Amino acid sequence: MYGQTSIPDVPGYVSFRAGHRIQSRKILTGDEAKPTFDAIPSIDASQIFSEDFQERKRLAEQIGKAAQDVGFFYLINPPVSGAKMDAAFAALARFFALPEDVKMKYHVNNSPAFKGFNPVNPDEKRAGFGSARETFSLGRDYTDPEQHSIKVAPPGTVSLNQWPDADLPEFRRDIYAYFTEVYAFAAKLVQIFSLALGLEETALDEFFKFPFTDITINHYPPQAGDDTYRQVLFPHADYGAFTLLAQKEVSGLEVLNANAIWVKAPVVEHAFVVNTGSYFELISGGRWKSTVHRVCARANTDRTSLPFFFSPSPNTTIYPMVALEDNDLEDQLTYDLSGIPYLGSKPEQSPYLLYVRPLTNHVPPLRYAVAAAAACHVAIRFQNDSLKARSREWQLKAMELMRQRLTSKALTADFGTVLTILMMAQNDMCTGDCAEFDTHLPAARAFVDEHGQNLPDRGYCEQRLAWLDIIRSTTSDHFLTFTSPDLKKVFSRYRSASGHAREWGHEAFACPIDLLEYIVDVTVLYKIQPRGQLFSQAAIEKASLFLERVRGWTPRPGYYSEQMGHVVRAWHAGVQLYVIRLFRLHQHGCGEGDAAIQTTELVETVLAQAKAVKTPSAWSHASIWPLFQAALWFEEAEHLERRQWLLDYFQMIMRTSGCNQLDVAASTLKTIWKSGEYYDSVTAGNITGSLIL
Ligand SMILES: O=C(O)CCC(=O)C(=O)O
Ligand SMILES: [Fe+2]
């Protein structure tokens, strides 16, 4: 179900891939451990088609509880023929035993939907992480007559599945005999899940009219002669609605509990291991978490597993069908934050996971500030207004607890206090609350100045504060809180993990330090100009000099990843647009008699680079500032389509990242476009209210 990935090893944490992001969970033992499952529950599914509603309801209750508490459960005695399951496994064994060149005839690249055989990827065969498996996949394909009871594809539709009819004539028959029964079982299970959410039995049917089905059979071939137990499929959470996994003879599936301890899910013959995925997490309002799992196997042992992934129709829109559960919500939410890009994008260097998250158990205001941030992100992703309101309540609660903490002298100077204020300032920034931000940012700065020596990661705090201060000053009429020499001192102290001077120590910032310094210089220069007058020739010359320097700047060759390279080039063009706009260099050029500066190419560069970034990803989020700068040049007459594209793009990134800043940026742009006034991004024209980006 997932492609290649590399997951870092962080001591004390388990890292995994879920929701398209690498996330981590701290291993909790002793006093820190919380109540969670230590075995996979087992439920008898024999009555699933019972005519008696009470029977079905009883089943639903057990399933709902298991989905909520564990996310994984066995369905034993399902009405799916054990003989057909065995026949399917036997067919698979024959297929995987075929010579490699025969299997390669059915390579996934021959199918428009990537269905068929996918060989072991040698790069992924390393022990410890990655995956060591070959797969055969098939799925929704209404050109196959065996699926005509669901739907008949219109004539001319291309087929997606590949069948090894020429080499294994019985394969297709045996797999379809199994598929047909599992499909009927899965469709009925949707209704049981619906009951489990307290809804009408048919309430979810609408989402699953023409479901997305996928069977990706995993074959984990032996890797070595010894019997060491190794991970062969990396930790991940499934994205579908639910998965019905058939295992045979060789166990190996392991499920991660809330304390980050692996719980084994051994083979139960002819039973399904069922787990709910991301789509059900959304539909259930976050109640049924998509639980993380992995596969381990003895190096000398062959293992085959047969999962059936069931997802909503590709052309349906899903949404939460019930209100969010409140059980220990703050606690669950703080986990959710670990994937948020501004907190550090890689687990091994995420200050959030290393410093903030562990302290949430001991520092009550930090716990609420973090819960407020997480709730806001989840509320936006799930479009849940009541959770958004809750987020505001938690932010207020954090402020109240903070006031209490500040009266205790002993606690005032500690790291928890600094992190809390920092988190609160971050929340103000997200929601666009200028007034609170103006209190929190200077307060955090005073703490770092006064108590900096004792902070375990002073660098993180200083970098974060500098970043918030600068970006905010470029999009509002506020002056910087830090002085420009202060900021430069902060920047020059930092080195990246690989030792490069003047590269961010934490991978959470997209704009290179050099460019950010130019932003500071230009912003200060602009803000000290007398209002309501033409710029002095000296000011224009200085601005032009900055523009020349920015233009002459080049990214360090080979230093950035491909994705970050695009973002950096988008910033490079975005900063130039910023200087030009502030000093109106497109109108009067750089000096007496100079030609006006052209902006078209810079706008195109920002757009092209931003579009080259994979979406959605942390990097697409990192291009908001340059995109905003480019969007200020979208003239109404020529660029109506572009404007709409950008609003849609911001909306898409917002719905996946949960970041409210995109909404603030979009509404600011709409106001500017509507007013038709010249916007210099600093005096903000007549725009009042939100603090953007
Ligand atoms: O091989 C297994 O038992 C589990 C496979 C799995 O988790 C997956 O394919 O998503
Ligand atoms: Fe899985």
XYZ file of C-alpha atoms in Angstrom, residues 207-659:
453
model
C -19.759 6.913 0.420
C -19.254 3.341 -0.790
C -21.456 3.041 -3.893
C -18.544 2.168 -6.187
C -15.832 1.615 -3.631
C -12.158 1.751 -4.266
C -10.976 -1.806 -3.691
C -7.390 -2.857 -3.659
C -5.699 -6.134 -2.953
C -1.947 -5.793 -2.682
C -0.629 -9.210 -1.837
C 2.651 -9.140 0.061
C 5.263 -11.811 -0.367
C 8.212 -11.434 1.989
C 10.875 -13.805 0.640
C 13.561 -15.187 2.952
C 16.407 -12.707 3.343
C 19.191 -14.721 4.929
C 20.005 -18.163 6.314
C 19.652 -17.300 9.984
C 16.463 -16.975 11.975
C 16.888 -13.446 13.315
C 13.579 -11.657 13.668
C 13.692 -8.493 11.553
C 11.374 -5.809 10.364
C 10.331 -6.446 6.762
C 7.608 -3.835 6.356
C 8.089 -0.376 7.832
C 5.699 1.028 10.462
C 2.746 2.765 8.851
C -0.956 3.477 9.210
C -3.268 2.422 6.365
C -5.122 5.165 4.530
C -8.237 3.315 3.376
C -11.547 3.002 5.218
C -10.611 -0.429 6.538
C -8.405 -3.389 5.744
C -9.354 -7.068 5.914
C -6.112 -8.963 6.248
C -5.848 -12.714 5.768
C -2.703 -14.299 7.208
C -1.637 -17.892 6.813
C 0.759 -20.030 8.850
C 3.474 -17.441 9.362
C 2.762 -14.656 11.876
C 4.593 -11.352 11.799
C 2.113 -8.498 12.040
C 2.706 -6.143 14.992
C 0.526 -3.268 16.167
C 1.703 -0.129 17.985
C -0.108 0.830 21.193
C -0.321 4.247 22.866
C 2.864 3.590 24.860
C 4.714 2.859 21.617
C 5.023 -0.824 22.493
C 4.580 -3.373 19.688
C 1.734 -5.870 20.245
C 1.759 -9.036 18.152
C -1.208 -10.044 15.988
C -0.488 -13.729 15.338
C -2.170 -15.826 12.661
C -5.692 -16.973 13.426
C -6.553 -19.413 10.661
C -9.422 -18.294 8.397
C -10.052 -15.177 10.450
C -9.530 -11.596 9.304
C -7.373 -9.077 11.052
C -9.356 -5.885 10.577
C -7.975 -2.405 10.981
C -9.506 0.987 10.311
C -7.650 3.507 8.149
C -7.462 7.263 7.623
C -10.778 7.610 5.776
C -12.622 6.069 8.687
C -10.610 8.214 11.079
C -12.107 11.214 9.323
C -15.619 9.792 8.947
C -15.676 8.835 12.641
C -14.672 12.350 13.702
C -11.293 11.116 14.868
C -12.806 8.468 17.121
C -11.296 5.523 15.235
C -7.612 6.190 14.865
C -5.748 4.619 11.971
C -3.470 2.430 14.049
C 0.202 2.023 13.220
C 1.510 -1.448 12.394
C 4.518 -3.166 10.850
C 5.649 -6.630 9.812
C 8.600 -8.579 11.196
C 9.717 -12.004 10.066
C 12.492 -14.478 10.628
C 15.214 -13.915 8.051
C 15.040 -17.503 6.809
C 11.243 -17.690 6.608
C 8.915 -17.047 3.711
C 5.687 -15.164 4.469
C 2.652 -14.202 2.374
C -0.194 -11.959 3.482
C -3.399 -11.149 1.677
C -4.884 -7.736 2.550
C -8.101 -6.394 1.059
C -8.236 -2.608 1.291
C -11.678 -1.056 1.147
C -12.096 2.680 0.555
C -14.886 5.112 -0.375
C -15.836 5.717 -4.020
C -13.122 7.870 -5.572
C -15.653 10.516 -6.634
C -17.377 10.980 -3.301
C -16.628 13.622 -0.682
C -16.289 12.261 2.806
C -16.738 14.222 6.013
C -17.107 13.462 9.715
C -20.481 11.817 10.382
C -20.328 12.295 14.162
C -19.020 14.971 16.500
C -15.498 14.611 17.782
C -15.036 12.459 20.834
C -13.853 14.241 23.916
C -12.039 11.401 25.665
C -8.674 12.659 26.688
C -8.762 14.773 23.593
C -5.943 17.099 24.582
C -3.710 14.132 24.986
C -4.503 12.597 21.644
C -4.156 15.943 19.970
C -0.657 16.587 21.179
C 0.409 13.521 19.204
C -1.199 14.934 16.152
C 1.019 17.994 16.298
C 4.192 16.009 15.833
C 3.671 16.090 12.075
C 3.290 19.857 11.773
C 6.129 21.249 9.670
C 6.856 24.399 11.641
C 7.794 22.307 14.627
C 10.666 20.608 12.852
C 10.166 18.332 9.919
C 12.236 15.310 10.894
C 11.704 13.383 14.116
C 15.374 13.149 15.004
C 15.720 16.899 14.923
C 12.239 17.968 15.839
C 12.515 20.219 18.891
C 8.829 19.641 19.353
C 9.318 15.922 19.963
C 12.553 16.336 21.863
C 11.604 19.206 24.159
C 8.027 20.394 23.899
C 6.056 17.165 23.845
C 7.718 15.570 26.918
C 7.130 18.746 28.936
C 3.390 18.825 28.210
C 2.923 16.281 30.988
C 4.543 18.539 33.574
C 3.783 22.078 32.497
C -0.003 22.613 32.488
C -0.057 25.870 30.488
C 2.151 24.286 27.833
C -0.214 21.337 27.659
C -3.113 23.667 26.935
C -1.184 25.819 24.482
C -0.145 22.702 22.568
C -3.661 21.258 22.713
C -4.995 24.571 21.397
C -2.617 24.449 18.437
C -3.384 20.811 17.704
C -7.145 21.272 18.058
C -7.048 24.176 15.639
C -5.203 22.100 13.045
C -7.531 19.125 13.420
C -10.612 21.372 13.430
C -9.597 22.847 10.091
C -8.819 19.490 8.536
C -12.134 18.035 9.700
C -14.056 21.318 9.300
C -15.227 21.058 12.859
C -16.407 24.377 14.299
C -16.961 23.178 17.820
C -13.399 21.916 18.022
C -12.217 25.269 16.734
C -14.097 26.957 19.547
C -12.504 24.490 21.945
C -9.116 25.467 20.639
C -9.764 29.085 21.593
C -10.906 28.010 25.060
C -7.685 26.075 25.535
C -5.574 29.012 24.444
C -7.345 31.162 27.050
C -6.865 28.446 29.634
C -3.143 28.338 28.787
C -2.939 32.094 29.335
C -4.704 31.860 32.666
C -2.443 29.044 33.887
C 0.542 30.997 32.631
C -0.386 33.975 34.744
C -0.515 31.703 37.791
C 2.846 30.232 36.898
C 4.450 33.635 36.600
C 3.580 34.425 40.209
C 5.716 31.494 41.302
C 9.299 32.745 41.269
C 10.812 29.275 41.091
C 9.040 28.390 37.880
C 9.335 31.677 36.071
C 12.738 31.057 34.596
C 12.355 27.495 33.456
C 12.296 26.130 29.951
C 8.625 25.150 30.224
C 7.674 28.783 30.728
C 9.633 29.934 27.697
C 8.249 27.182 25.499
C 4.719 27.994 26.604
C 5.013 31.647 25.658
C 6.590 30.658 22.381
C 3.753 28.252 21.659
C 1.200 30.910 22.550
C 2.856 33.408 20.201
C 2.775 30.752 17.501
C -0.942 30.277 18.106
C -1.540 34.042 17.846
C 0.280 33.994 14.541
C -1.842 31.095 13.265
C -5.112 32.718 14.232
C -3.987 36.176 13.159
C -4.370 37.724 16.612
C -2.056 40.758 16.487
C -2.835 42.107 19.916
C -1.906 38.977 21.821
C 1.108 38.388 19.620
C 2.417 41.809 20.616
C 2.349 40.719 24.257
C 3.698 37.218 23.817
C 6.595 37.817 21.470
C 8.387 40.469 23.549
C 7.716 38.424 26.696
C 9.286 35.332 25.157
C 12.194 37.429 24.010
C 12.748 38.876 27.498
C 12.779 35.368 28.960
C 15.296 34.073 26.479
C 17.532 37.103 27.061
C 17.377 36.795 30.796
C 17.527 33.060 31.254
C 18.961 31.922 27.984
C 22.059 30.248 29.403
C 19.956 27.677 31.219
C 17.843 26.640 28.292
C 18.469 23.152 26.919
C 17.853 24.363 23.403
C 18.218 28.079 23.332
C 18.850 27.927 19.605
C 15.413 26.581 18.860
C 13.719 29.331 20.857
C 15.796 32.100 19.337
C 15.392 30.883 15.786
C 11.684 30.437 16.178
C 11.257 33.892 17.708
C 13.387 35.538 15.031
C 11.397 33.841 12.309
C 8.019 34.797 13.784
C 9.155 38.362 14.313
C 10.488 38.864 10.798
C 7.744 37.216 8.830
C 5.118 39.043 10.795
C 6.818 42.395 10.263
C 6.781 41.873 6.488
C 3.020 41.537 6.422
C 1.814 44.088 8.959
C 2.549 47.661 9.937
C 4.498 46.601 13.022
C 8.139 47.260 13.526
C 10.464 44.411 14.435
C 10.596 43.430 18.102
C 14.254 42.473 17.799
C 16.812 44.930 16.476
C 18.453 44.092 13.203
C 21.928 43.535 14.832
C 20.267 41.219 17.391
C 18.765 39.147 14.642
C 22.047 38.917 12.779
C 23.797 37.810 15.937
C 21.236 35.033 16.306
C 21.693 33.936 12.692
C 25.454 33.949 12.694
C 25.572 31.627 15.684
C 23.806 28.821 13.906
C 25.040 25.853 12.046
C 23.116 23.049 10.480
C 23.408 19.494 11.753
C 25.992 18.842 9.042
C 28.094 21.729 10.336
C 27.370 24.399 7.722
C 27.552 27.813 9.257
C 24.564 30.107 8.792
C 22.163 27.333 7.908
C 19.179 26.801 10.168
C 19.844 24.330 12.942
C 16.297 23.046 12.613
C 14.832 22.052 9.297
C 11.654 23.961 9.954
C 12.446 27.094 7.986
C 12.325 27.347 4.251
C 13.962 30.693 3.572
C 17.778 30.593 3.675
C 19.326 32.844 6.329
C 21.045 35.080 3.742
C 17.748 35.916 2.098
C 16.030 36.414 5.416
C 18.679 38.965 6.342
C 17.951 40.889 3.184
C 14.282 40.831 4.142
C 15.195 42.323 7.528
C 17.346 45.053 5.975
C 14.791 46.025 3.389
C 11.940 45.978 5.880
C 13.827 48.211 8.308
C 14.817 50.574 5.508
C 11.225 50.817 4.396
C 9.804 51.300 7.858
C 12.080 54.203 8.715
C 10.993 56.160 5.644
C 8.808 59.158 6.411
C 5.176 58.403 5.568
C 3.252 60.165 2.884
C 6.302 61.426 1.000
C 8.176 60.259 -2.036
C 11.190 58.111 -1.322
C 14.479 59.970 -1.205
C 16.928 59.178 -3.968
C 19.229 57.721 -1.299
C 16.547 55.311 -0.118
C 15.848 54.138 -3.652
C 19.522 53.617 -4.282
C 19.879 51.582 -1.114
C 16.836 49.493 -1.993
C 18.236 48.953 -5.478
C 21.496 47.805 -3.976
C 19.641 45.247 -1.848
C 17.763 44.106 -4.919
C 21.060 43.626 -6.766
C 22.454 41.591 -3.887
C 19.379 39.400 -3.627
C 19.448 38.883 -7.364
C 23.114 37.897 -7.248
C 22.580 35.402 -4.457
C 22.746 31.748 -5.486
C 21.637 28.681 -3.549
C 24.505 26.616 -2.194
C 25.036 23.970 -4.897
C 24.043 20.461 -3.913
C 23.006 21.502 -0.435
C 19.222 21.393 -0.706
C 17.035 18.422 -1.434
C 15.138 18.610 -4.707
C 11.916 19.672 -2.976
C 13.565 22.262 -0.776
C 15.486 23.554 -3.790
C 12.188 24.537 -5.435
C 11.018 26.281 -2.297
C 14.309 28.146 -1.928
C 14.118 29.346 -5.545
C 10.524 30.457 -4.957
C 11.698 32.508 -1.962
C 14.571 33.923 -3.988
C 12.128 35.344 -6.547
C 9.577 36.241 -3.827
C 12.082 38.381 -1.905
C 12.903 40.314 -5.095
C 9.206 40.974 -5.668
C 8.959 42.181 -2.081
C 11.753 44.758 -2.511
C 10.359 45.943 -5.834
C 6.885 46.375 -4.421
C 7.945 48.220 -1.273
C 10.061 50.746 -3.150
C 7.988 50.759 -6.344
C 11.068 49.930 -8.359
C 8.868 48.676 -11.201
C 7.639 52.250 -11.662
C 10.785 54.314 -11.502
C 13.667 51.858 -11.916
C 16.736 51.808 -9.755
C 18.084 55.220 -10.383
C 17.821 58.316 -12.492
C 17.251 57.367 -16.104
C 17.203 53.630 -15.383
C 14.684 51.364 -17.007
C 11.778 50.199 -14.849
C 12.247 46.764 -13.285
C 10.249 43.915 -14.826
C 8.316 41.664 -12.498
C 6.636 39.213 -14.888
C 9.491 36.765 -14.938
C 9.818 36.767 -11.151
C 6.108 36.074 -10.744
C 6.396 33.202 -13.225
C 9.393 31.820 -11.336
C 7.570 31.784 -8.008
C 4.612 30.029 -9.610
C 6.694 27.494 -11.498
C 8.810 26.634 -8.479
C 5.833 26.420 -6.141
C 4.009 24.185 -8.633
C 7.034 21.904 -8.887
C 6.710 21.117 -5.183
C 4.918 17.902 -4.326
C 1.489 18.574 -2.870
C 0.448 18.292 -0.238
C 3.667 18.345 1.714
C 5.547 20.380 4.275
C 7.263 22.069 1.343
C 4.054 23.225 -0.287
C 3.254 24.868 3.015
C 6.668 26.541 3.006
C 5.947 28.389 -0.244
C 3.022 30.449 1.068
C 5.049 33.624 1.635
C 6.564 33.769 -1.869
C 3.212 32.830 -3.390
C 1.592 35.643 -1.471
C 4.205 38.069 -2.811
C 3.595 36.831 -6.363
C -0.181 36.985 -5.994
C -0.021 40.710 -5.287
C 0.948 41.114 -8.952
C -1.988 39.161 -10.396
C -3.813 41.952 -12.200
C -7.542 41.525 -12.401
C -7.874 41.892 -16.156
C -5.414 39.165 -17.137
C -5.222 36.984 -14.094
C -8.673 36.080 -12.853
C -7.970 32.406 -13.467
C -4.670 32.616 -11.620
C -6.308 34.244 -8.663
C -8.808 31.429 -8.481
C -6.077 28.828 -8.883
C -4.174 30.306 -5.946
C -7.228 30.430 -3.689
C -7.991 26.791 -4.535
C -4.376 25.849 -3.939
C -4.300 27.589 -0.541
C -7.575 25.894 0.338
C -6.160 22.483 -0.587
C -2.998 22.979 1.447
C -5.069 24.230 4.352
C -7.369 21.230 4.304
C -4.408 18.861 4.446
C -2.089 20.736 6.808
C -4.810 22.282 8.964
C -2.904 25.556 8.987
